[in-house]
Coordinates of N, CA and C in Angstrom, one line a residue:
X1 N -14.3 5.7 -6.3 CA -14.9 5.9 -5.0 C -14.2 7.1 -4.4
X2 N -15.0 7.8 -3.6 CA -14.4 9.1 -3.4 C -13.7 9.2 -2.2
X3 N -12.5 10.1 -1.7 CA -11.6 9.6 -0.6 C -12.3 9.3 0.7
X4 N -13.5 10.3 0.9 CA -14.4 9.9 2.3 C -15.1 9.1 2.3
X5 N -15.8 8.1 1.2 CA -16.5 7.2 1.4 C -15.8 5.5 1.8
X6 N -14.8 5.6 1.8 CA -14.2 4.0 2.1 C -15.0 3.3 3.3
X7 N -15.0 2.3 3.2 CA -15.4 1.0 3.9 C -14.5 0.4 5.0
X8 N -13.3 0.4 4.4 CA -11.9 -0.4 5.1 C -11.7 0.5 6.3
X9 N -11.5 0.3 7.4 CA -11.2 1.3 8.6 C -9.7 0.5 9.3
X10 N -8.9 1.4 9.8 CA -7.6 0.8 10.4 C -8.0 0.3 11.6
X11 N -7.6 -0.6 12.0 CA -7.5 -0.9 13.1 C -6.7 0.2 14.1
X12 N -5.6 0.4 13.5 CA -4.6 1.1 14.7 C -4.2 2.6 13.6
X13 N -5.3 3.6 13.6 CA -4.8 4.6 12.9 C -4.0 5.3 13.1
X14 N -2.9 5.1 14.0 CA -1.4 5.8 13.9 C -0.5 5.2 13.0
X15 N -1.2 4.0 12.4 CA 0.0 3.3 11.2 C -0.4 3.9 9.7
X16 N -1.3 5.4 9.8 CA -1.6 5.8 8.4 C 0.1 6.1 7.7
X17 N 1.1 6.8 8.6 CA 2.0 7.4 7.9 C 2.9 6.1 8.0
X18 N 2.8 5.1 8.4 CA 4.0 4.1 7.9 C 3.4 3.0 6.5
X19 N 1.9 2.9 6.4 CA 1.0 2.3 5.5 C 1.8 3.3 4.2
X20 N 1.9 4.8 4.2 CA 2.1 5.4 3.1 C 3.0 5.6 2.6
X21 N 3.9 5.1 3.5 CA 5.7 4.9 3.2 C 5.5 3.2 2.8
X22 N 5.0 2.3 2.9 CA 5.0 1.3 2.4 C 4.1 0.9 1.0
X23 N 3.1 2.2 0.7 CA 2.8 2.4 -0.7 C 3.8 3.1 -1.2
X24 N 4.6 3.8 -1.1 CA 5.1 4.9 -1.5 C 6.3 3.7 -2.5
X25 N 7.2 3.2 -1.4 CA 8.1 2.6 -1.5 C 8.1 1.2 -2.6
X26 N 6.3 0.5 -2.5 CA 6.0 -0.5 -3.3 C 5.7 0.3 -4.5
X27 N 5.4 1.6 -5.0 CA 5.0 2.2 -6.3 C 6.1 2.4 -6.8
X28 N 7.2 2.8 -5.9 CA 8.4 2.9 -6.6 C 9.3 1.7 -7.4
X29 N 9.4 0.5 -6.4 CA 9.7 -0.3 -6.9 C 9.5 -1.5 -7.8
X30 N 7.8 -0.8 -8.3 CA 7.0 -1.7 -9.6 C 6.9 -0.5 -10.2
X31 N 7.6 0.8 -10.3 CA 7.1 1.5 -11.1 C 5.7 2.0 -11.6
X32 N 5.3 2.2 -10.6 CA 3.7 2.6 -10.7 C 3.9 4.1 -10.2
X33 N 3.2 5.3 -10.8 CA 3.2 6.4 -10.3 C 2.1 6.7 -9.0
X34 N 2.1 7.2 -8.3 CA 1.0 7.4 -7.5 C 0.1 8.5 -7.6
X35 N -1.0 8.8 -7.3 CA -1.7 10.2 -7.8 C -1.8 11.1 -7.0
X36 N -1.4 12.5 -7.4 CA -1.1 13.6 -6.2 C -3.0 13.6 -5.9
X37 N -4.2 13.4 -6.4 CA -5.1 13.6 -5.7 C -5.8 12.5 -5.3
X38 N -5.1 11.4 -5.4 CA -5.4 10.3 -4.5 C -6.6 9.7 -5.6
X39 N -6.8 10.0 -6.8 CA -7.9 9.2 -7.6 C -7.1 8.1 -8.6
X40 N -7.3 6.9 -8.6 CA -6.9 6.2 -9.3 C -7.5 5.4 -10.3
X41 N -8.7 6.1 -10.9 CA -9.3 5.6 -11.9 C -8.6 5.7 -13.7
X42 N -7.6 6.3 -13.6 CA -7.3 6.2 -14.7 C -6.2 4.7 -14.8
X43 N -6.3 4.3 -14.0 CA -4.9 3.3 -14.0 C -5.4 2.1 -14.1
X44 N -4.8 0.8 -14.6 CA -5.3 -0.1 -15.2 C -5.9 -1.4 -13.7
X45 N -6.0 -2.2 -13.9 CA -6.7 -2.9 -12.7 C -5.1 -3.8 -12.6
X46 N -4.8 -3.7 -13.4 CA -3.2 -4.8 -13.6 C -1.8 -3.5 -12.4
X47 N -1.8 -2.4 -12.9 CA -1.0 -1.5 -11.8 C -2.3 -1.6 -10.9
X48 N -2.9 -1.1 -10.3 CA -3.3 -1.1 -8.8 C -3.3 -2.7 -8.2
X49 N -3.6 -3.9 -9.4 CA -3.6 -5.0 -8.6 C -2.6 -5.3 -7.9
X50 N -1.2 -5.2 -8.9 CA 0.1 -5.6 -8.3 C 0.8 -4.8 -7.4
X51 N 0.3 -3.1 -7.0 CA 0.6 -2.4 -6.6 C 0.2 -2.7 -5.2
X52 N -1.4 -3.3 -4.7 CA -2.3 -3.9 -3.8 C -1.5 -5.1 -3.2
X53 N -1.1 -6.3 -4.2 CA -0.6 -7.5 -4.3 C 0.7 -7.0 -3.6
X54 N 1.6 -6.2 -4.0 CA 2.7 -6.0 -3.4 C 3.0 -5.6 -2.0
X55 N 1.8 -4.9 -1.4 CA 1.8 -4.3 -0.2 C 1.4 -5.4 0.7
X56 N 0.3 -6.3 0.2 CA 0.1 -7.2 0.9 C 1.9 -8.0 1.7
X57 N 2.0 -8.5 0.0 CA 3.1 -9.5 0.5 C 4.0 -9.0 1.1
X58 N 4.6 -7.8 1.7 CA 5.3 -6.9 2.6 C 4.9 -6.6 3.8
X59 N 3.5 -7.1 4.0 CA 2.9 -6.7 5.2 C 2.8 -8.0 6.0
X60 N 2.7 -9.4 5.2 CA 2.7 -10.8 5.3 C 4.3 -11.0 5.9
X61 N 5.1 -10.4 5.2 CA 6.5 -10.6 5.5 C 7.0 -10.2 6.6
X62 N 6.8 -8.5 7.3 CA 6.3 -7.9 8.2 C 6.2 -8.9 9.1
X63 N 4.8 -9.6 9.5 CA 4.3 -9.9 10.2 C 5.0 -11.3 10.8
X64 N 5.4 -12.0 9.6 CA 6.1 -13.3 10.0 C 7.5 -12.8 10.5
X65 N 8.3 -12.1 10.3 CA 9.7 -11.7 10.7 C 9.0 -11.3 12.4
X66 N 8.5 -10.1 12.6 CA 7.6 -10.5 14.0 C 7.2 -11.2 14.4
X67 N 6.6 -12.2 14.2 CA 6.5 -13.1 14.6 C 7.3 -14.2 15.3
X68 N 8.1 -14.4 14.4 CA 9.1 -15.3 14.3 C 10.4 -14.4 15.2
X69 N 10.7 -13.5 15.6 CA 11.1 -12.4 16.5 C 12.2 -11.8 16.3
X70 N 12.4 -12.0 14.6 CA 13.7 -10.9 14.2 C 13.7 -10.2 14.4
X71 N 12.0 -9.3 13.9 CA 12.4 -8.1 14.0 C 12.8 -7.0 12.8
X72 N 12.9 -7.2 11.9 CA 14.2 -6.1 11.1 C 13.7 -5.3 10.2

């Protein structure tokens, strides 16, 4: 899918540059390369799942630490 056609829209699009530090950071730490032109069709459904999978559950975690009013 090509980068201007997406479907998904932010809700709050000032969190594109902290979204991309939190891919950045989840690629590094499952060892997934990221692609300098943003196409990820060469990569297997297994790296983008866990890569996907991973952001989620950081964003889940995120949100309950807020919640819950740590904070950190």
């Amino acid at each position: 899918m090509a980068q201007g056609s997406r479907s998904n829209n932010l809700v709050v699009p000032q969190a594109i540059a902290a979204l991309q530090q939190l891919k950045m950071e989840a690629a590094q730490e499952l060892g997934v390369t990221i692609p300098q032109d943003g196409y990820y069709g060469n990569y297997t459904s297994r790296e983008t799942g866990s890569l996907g999978g991973y952001i989620t559950k950081r964003l889940v975690q995120l949100a309950e630490q807020s919640l819950a009013g740590s904070g950190k």
